[in-house]
């Protein structure tokens, strides 16, 4: 198996209601895959399955043996997979640094925590409590925690949805830089067309009732990318057309 993570023919229902139907995707080493779809279409559900946090589904989840097992649902750490959830999920009684190194508790690697805090722009903020952070800072702390376990795969569930537009652009660039620096593969769940195409090597469009993969768009552009590139505008237009055809919007 050359992919790090492979989902084959995933079907998932809640209370007898089918949410995902026959969804397949694979994440290759070093690849950034964006999963784009409207609210409620099953993006978080699929990401939880990919993370190994929900075993109640039909179909196959294959992890490359290199990844091992895990992860731990609380810390989003382990098994070569890091998870950053839709909301930061920081423990309010722990400092930022303790949250980042949570998976190792008292044995946490302080030097690594300090380096990650610096990487996400929170240098010197490790002693603060979560309630002292802005939304964007809390989300950056969650990203640092997702990276703490040295994951080869980072699963991001709309990690920037709660921050303002400018912070969002900066965090997108941060993720891009970190993916290169730490050589990790990323599955990015988003409902933001710009974000999906700016960051993804491929963009997968999920939609319908129940949701299926409607289309896949390769994004054959070098990094770093220019947000104003006409190719990106063209691809966003194609995705919009597909969303309209499939009555998603
Ligand atoms: N634990 C659950 N029990 C019952 N239904 C659920 C559960 N989790 C999700 N669902 C349903 O499954 C569907 C998909 O939910 P999911 O959270 O995966 O959507 P999403 O694409 O992540 O949406 P959003 O963009 O708003 O985060 C929704 O209709 C939701 O109501
Ligand atoms: Mg969601």
Short mmCIF file of C-alpha atoms and ligand atoms in Angstrom, two decimals:
data_model
loop_
_atom_site.label_atom_id
_atom_site.label_comp_id
_atom_site.label_asym_id
_atom_site.label_seq_id
_atom_site.Cartn_x
_atom_site.Cartn_y
_atom_site.Cartn_z
CA UNK A 1 0.00 0.00 0.00
CA UNK A 2 1.63 3.23 -1.08
CA UNK A 3 -1.06 5.58 0.29
CA UNK A 4 -0.76 6.54 3.95
CA UNK A 5 -4.48 6.39 4.46
CA UNK A 6 -7.13 4.82 2.27
CA UNK A 7 -10.91 4.86 2.61
CA UNK A 8 -12.80 2.48 0.35
CA UNK A 9 -16.54 2.47 -0.33
CA UNK A 10 -17.43 4.09 2.98
CA UNK A 11 -21.11 4.08 3.90
CA UNK A 12 -22.35 5.57 7.11
CA UNK A 13 -25.81 5.99 8.60
CA UNK A 14 -27.11 7.67 11.75
CA UNK A 15 -30.34 6.19 13.13
CA UNK A 16 -31.07 4.47 9.83
CA UNK A 17 -30.50 7.62 7.81
CA UNK A 18 -27.69 7.28 5.23
CA UNK A 19 -25.23 10.20 5.44
CA UNK A 20 -22.30 8.91 3.36
CA UNK A 21 -22.67 6.61 0.38
CA UNK A 22 -19.80 4.78 -1.26
CA UNK A 23 -17.09 7.35 -0.56
CA UNK A 24 -13.51 6.40 -1.44
CA UNK A 25 -10.36 8.46 -1.07
CA UNK A 26 -6.65 7.97 -0.57
CA UNK A 27 -3.98 10.22 0.88
CA UNK A 28 -0.50 9.82 -0.58
CA UNK A 29 2.71 10.78 1.26
CA UNK A 30 3.26 14.54 1.16
CA UNK A 31 -0.14 15.19 -0.38
CA UNK A 32 -2.67 17.85 0.66
CA UNK A 33 -6.23 16.79 -0.13
CA UNK A 34 -9.10 19.21 0.41
CA UNK A 35 -12.53 17.81 1.11
CA UNK A 36 -15.13 20.40 0.17
CA UNK A 37 -18.85 20.24 0.82
CA UNK A 38 -21.80 22.09 2.33
CA UNK A 39 -22.75 22.06 5.99
CA UNK A 40 -24.19 18.76 7.13
CA UNK A 41 -22.94 16.72 4.15
CA UNK A 42 -20.83 14.43 6.33
CA UNK A 43 -17.34 15.97 6.21
CA UNK A 44 -16.70 15.68 9.96
CA UNK A 45 -18.23 12.21 9.94
CA UNK A 46 -15.78 11.11 7.23
CA UNK A 47 -12.83 12.71 9.01
CA UNK A 48 -13.68 10.94 12.27
CA UNK A 49 -13.78 7.64 10.38
CA UNK A 50 -10.42 8.44 8.74
CA UNK A 51 -8.98 9.27 12.17
CA UNK A 52 -10.10 5.92 13.56
CA UNK A 53 -12.40 7.67 16.06
CA UNK A 54 -15.59 6.07 14.69
CA UNK A 55 -15.55 2.36 13.90
CA UNK A 56 -19.27 2.09 13.18
CA UNK A 57 -19.33 2.24 9.37
CA UNK A 58 -19.46 0.00 6.31
CA UNK A 59 -16.49 -0.14 3.92
CA UNK A 60 -12.76 -0.31 4.54
CA UNK A 61 -10.32 1.98 6.28
CA UNK A 62 -6.73 1.09 5.53
CA UNK A 63 -3.80 2.72 7.23
CA UNK A 64 -0.30 2.24 6.00
CA UNK A 65 1.50 0.04 8.59
CA UNK A 66 4.02 2.88 8.90
CA UNK A 67 1.34 4.86 10.74
CA UNK A 68 0.74 2.32 13.52
CA UNK A 69 -2.44 2.55 15.61
CA UNK A 70 -4.32 5.32 17.37
CA UNK A 71 -5.10 8.12 17.69
CA UNK A 72 -6.29 9.07 21.14
CA UNK A 73 -9.56 10.99 20.85
CA UNK A 74 -8.83 13.45 23.67
CA UNK A 75 -5.47 14.70 22.57
CA UNK A 76 -5.88 14.10 18.85
CA UNK A 77 -2.50 12.46 19.02
CA UNK A 78 -1.00 9.09 18.26
CA UNK A 79 -0.58 6.48 15.58
CA UNK A 80 1.16 8.85 13.22
CA UNK A 81 -2.08 10.79 12.82
CA UNK A 82 -2.75 14.23 14.29
CA UNK A 83 -6.24 15.69 14.39
CA UNK A 84 -7.31 19.31 14.67
CA UNK A 85 -11.03 19.47 15.35
CA UNK A 86 -13.60 22.02 14.23
CA UNK A 87 -13.31 23.80 17.59
CA UNK A 88 -10.00 24.09 19.52
CA UNK A 89 -11.03 21.70 22.37
CA UNK A 90 -8.33 23.03 24.72
CA UNK A 91 -8.64 21.92 28.33
CA UNK A 92 -9.48 25.13 30.22
CA UNK A 93 -7.58 24.27 33.41
CA UNK A 94 -4.29 23.57 31.62
CA UNK A 95 -1.89 26.17 30.24
CA UNK A 96 -1.34 26.48 26.52
CA UNK A 97 1.97 24.58 26.83
CA UNK A 98 0.33 21.80 28.87
CA UNK A 99 -2.43 21.52 26.28
CA UNK A 100 0.10 21.21 23.46
CA UNK A 101 2.03 18.45 25.27
CA UNK A 102 -1.09 16.91 26.81
CA UNK A 103 -0.53 13.46 25.31
CA UNK A 104 2.73 13.09 27.29
CA UNK A 105 1.50 14.70 30.52
CA UNK A 106 4.36 15.28 32.96
CA UNK A 107 6.78 13.74 30.50
CA UNK A 108 6.04 16.33 27.83
CA UNK A 109 9.00 17.51 25.79
CA UNK A 110 9.30 21.20 26.77
CA UNK A 111 11.77 22.02 24.00
CA UNK A 112 9.45 20.58 21.38
CA UNK A 113 6.47 22.46 22.82
CA UNK A 114 8.45 25.73 22.74
CA UNK A 115 9.46 25.10 19.13
CA UNK A 116 5.90 24.34 18.05
CA UNK A 117 4.58 27.43 19.87
CA UNK A 118 7.14 29.51 18.03
CA UNK A 119 6.18 27.88 14.71
CA UNK A 120 2.51 28.77 15.17
CA UNK A 121 3.27 32.31 16.36
CA UNK A 122 2.61 31.75 20.07
CA UNK A 123 6.14 32.22 21.32
CA UNK A 124 6.13 33.17 25.00
CA UNK A 125 2.41 32.38 25.36
CA UNK A 126 2.83 28.85 26.76
CA UNK A 127 1.98 29.97 30.32
CA UNK A 128 -1.39 31.47 29.41
CA UNK A 129 -4.69 29.73 30.05
CA UNK A 130 -7.05 29.07 27.11
CA UNK A 131 -9.50 31.76 28.30
CA UNK A 132 -6.75 34.33 27.84
CA UNK A 133 -6.43 33.51 24.12
CA UNK A 134 -8.27 34.97 21.13
CA UNK A 135 -10.10 32.53 18.85
CA UNK A 136 -7.25 32.55 16.35
CA UNK A 137 -4.64 31.97 19.08
CA UNK A 138 -6.65 29.06 20.49
CA UNK A 139 -6.89 27.50 17.04
CA UNK A 140 -3.12 27.90 16.58
CA UNK A 141 -2.56 26.19 19.93
CA UNK A 142 -4.76 23.33 18.71
CA UNK A 143 -2.65 23.09 15.54
CA UNK A 144 0.52 22.93 17.66
CA UNK A 145 -1.08 20.14 19.74
CA UNK A 146 -1.99 18.28 16.54
CA UNK A 147 1.67 18.44 15.49
CA UNK A 148 3.13 17.50 18.89
CA UNK A 149 3.00 13.73 18.31
CA UNK A 150 5.10 14.08 15.12
CA UNK A 151 2.25 12.92 12.88
CA UNK A 152 2.80 11.89 9.29
CA UNK A 153 -0.83 12.65 8.59
CA UNK A 154 -2.71 15.69 9.86
CA UNK A 155 -6.49 15.66 9.66
CA UNK A 156 -7.93 19.16 9.83
CA UNK A 157 -11.66 19.71 10.30
CA UNK A 158 -12.49 23.28 9.25
CA UNK A 159 -9.70 24.47 11.52
CA UNK A 160 -10.16 28.14 10.63
CA UNK A 161 -13.93 28.48 10.63
CA UNK A 162 -14.09 30.41 13.91
CA UNK A 163 -11.47 33.06 13.11
CA UNK A 164 -11.65 36.35 11.22
CA UNK A 165 -10.86 36.54 7.51
CA UNK A 166 -7.32 37.95 7.90
CA UNK A 167 -6.31 35.46 10.58
CA UNK A 168 -7.71 32.77 8.36
CA UNK A 169 -5.43 33.72 5.46
CA UNK A 170 -2.42 33.73 7.79
CA UNK A 171 -3.33 30.35 9.28
CA UNK A 172 -3.71 28.87 5.79
CA UNK A 173 -0.16 29.95 4.98
CA UNK A 174 0.99 28.60 8.33
CA UNK A 175 -0.47 25.17 7.54
CA UNK A 176 1.17 25.21 4.14
CA UNK A 177 4.57 26.07 5.66
CA UNK A 178 4.23 23.46 8.41
CA UNK A 179 3.27 20.75 5.93
CA UNK A 180 6.49 21.43 4.04
CA UNK A 181 8.67 21.83 7.15
CA UNK A 182 7.43 18.67 8.87
CA UNK A 183 6.80 16.70 5.65
CA UNK A 184 3.27 15.69 6.52
CA UNK A 185 0.23 14.74 4.48
CA UNK A 186 -2.95 16.68 5.12
CA UNK A 187 -6.63 15.97 4.73
CA UNK A 188 -8.33 19.33 5.04
CA UNK A 189 -12.07 19.49 5.52
CA UNK A 190 -13.54 22.84 4.53
CA UNK A 191 -16.58 24.53 3.05
CA UNK A 192 -14.47 27.40 1.75
CA UNK A 193 -13.81 27.20 -2.02
CA UNK A 194 -10.82 29.57 -1.91
CA UNK A 195 -9.18 27.64 0.91
CA UNK A 196 -9.77 24.25 -0.72
CA UNK A 197 -8.07 25.22 -3.98
CA UNK A 198 -5.34 27.39 -2.45
CA UNK A 199 -4.12 24.59 -0.20
CA UNK A 200 -5.06 21.35 -1.96
CA UNK A 201 -3.12 19.24 -4.44
CA UNK A 202 -6.53 17.74 -5.12
CA UNK A 203 -9.98 18.98 -4.20
CA UNK A 204 -12.72 16.43 -3.62
CA UNK A 205 -16.28 17.66 -3.80
CA UNK A 206 -18.75 15.93 -1.49
CA UNK A 207 -22.49 16.46 -1.81
CA UNK A 208 -25.98 15.09 -2.38
CA UNK A 209 -28.36 13.16 -0.17
CA UNK A 210 -26.80 10.91 0.90
CA UNK A 211 -23.39 12.40 0.16
CA UNK A 212 -21.15 10.96 -2.49
CA UNK A 213 -17.94 12.23 -4.02
CA UNK A 214 -19.26 14.32 -6.89
CA UNK A 215 -15.99 15.27 -8.51
CA UNK A 216 -12.26 15.48 -8.07
CA UNK A 217 -10.23 18.49 -9.21
CA UNK A 218 -6.45 18.17 -9.46
CA UNK A 219 -4.68 21.48 -8.71
CA UNK A 220 -1.48 21.33 -10.78
CA UNK A 221 0.11 24.50 -9.38
CA UNK A 222 3.52 24.87 -7.75
CA UNK A 223 3.91 26.17 -4.20
CA UNK A 224 4.04 28.77 -2.90
CA UNK A 225 0.87 29.73 -4.73
CA UNK A 226 -0.53 33.10 -5.57
CA UNK A 227 -4.10 33.48 -4.30
CA UNK A 228 -4.85 35.68 -7.32
CA UNK A 229 -3.73 33.06 -9.89
CA UNK A 230 -6.18 32.82 -12.79
CA UNK A 231 -5.90 29.01 -12.69
CA UNK A 232 -7.28 29.04 -9.13
CA UNK A 233 -10.15 31.32 -10.19
CA UNK A 234 -10.94 28.97 -13.07
CA UNK A 235 -10.97 25.89 -10.81
CA UNK A 236 -13.20 27.64 -8.26
CA UNK A 237 -15.60 28.44 -11.10
CA UNK A 238 -15.66 24.79 -12.19
CA UNK A 239 -16.39 23.69 -8.64
CA UNK A 240 -19.20 26.24 -8.36
CA UNK A 241 -20.74 24.91 -11.55
CA UNK A 242 -20.57 21.37 -10.22
CA UNK A 243 -22.11 22.45 -6.91
CA UNK A 244 -24.98 24.04 -8.83
CA UNK A 245 -25.46 21.02 -11.08
CA UNK A 246 -25.66 18.72 -8.10
CA UNK A 247 -28.12 21.13 -6.43
CA UNK A 248 -25.78 21.60 -3.51
CA UNK A 249 -26.18 25.38 -3.85
N1 LIG B 1 -23.64 11.61 16.39
C1 LIG B 1 -24.61 11.84 15.49
N2 LIG B 1 -25.85 11.37 15.65
C2 LIG B 1 -26.82 11.56 14.72
N3 LIG B 1 -26.62 12.25 13.58
C3 LIG B 1 -25.39 12.75 13.37
C4 LIG B 1 -24.33 12.58 14.30
N4 LIG B 1 -23.23 13.20 13.82
C5 LIG B 1 -23.59 13.73 12.63
N5 LIG B 1 -24.89 13.46 12.36
C6 LIG B 1 -25.62 13.87 11.16
O1 LIG B 1 -24.85 13.51 10.03
C7 LIG B 1 -24.87 14.52 9.04
C8 LIG B 1 -23.42 14.94 8.73
O2 LIG B 1 -22.87 15.58 9.87
P1 LIG B 1 -21.39 16.14 9.84
O3 LIG B 1 -21.11 16.73 11.16
O4 LIG B 1 -20.47 15.07 9.36
O5 LIG B 1 -21.51 17.28 8.72
P2 LIG B 1 -20.42 18.33 8.22
O6 LIG B 1 -20.31 18.16 6.74
O7 LIG B 1 -19.18 18.19 9.01
O8 LIG B 1 -21.13 19.72 8.51
P3 LIG B 1 -20.48 21.14 8.98
O9 LIG B 1 -19.86 21.75 7.74
O10 LIG B 1 -21.66 21.92 9.44
O11 LIG B 1 -19.50 20.87 10.06
C9 LIG B 1 -25.74 15.63 9.59
O12 LIG B 1 -27.02 15.48 9.04
C10 LIG B 1 -25.79 15.38 11.08
O13 LIG B 1 -27.02 15.76 11.61
MG1 LIG B 2 -18.23 19.40 10.38
#
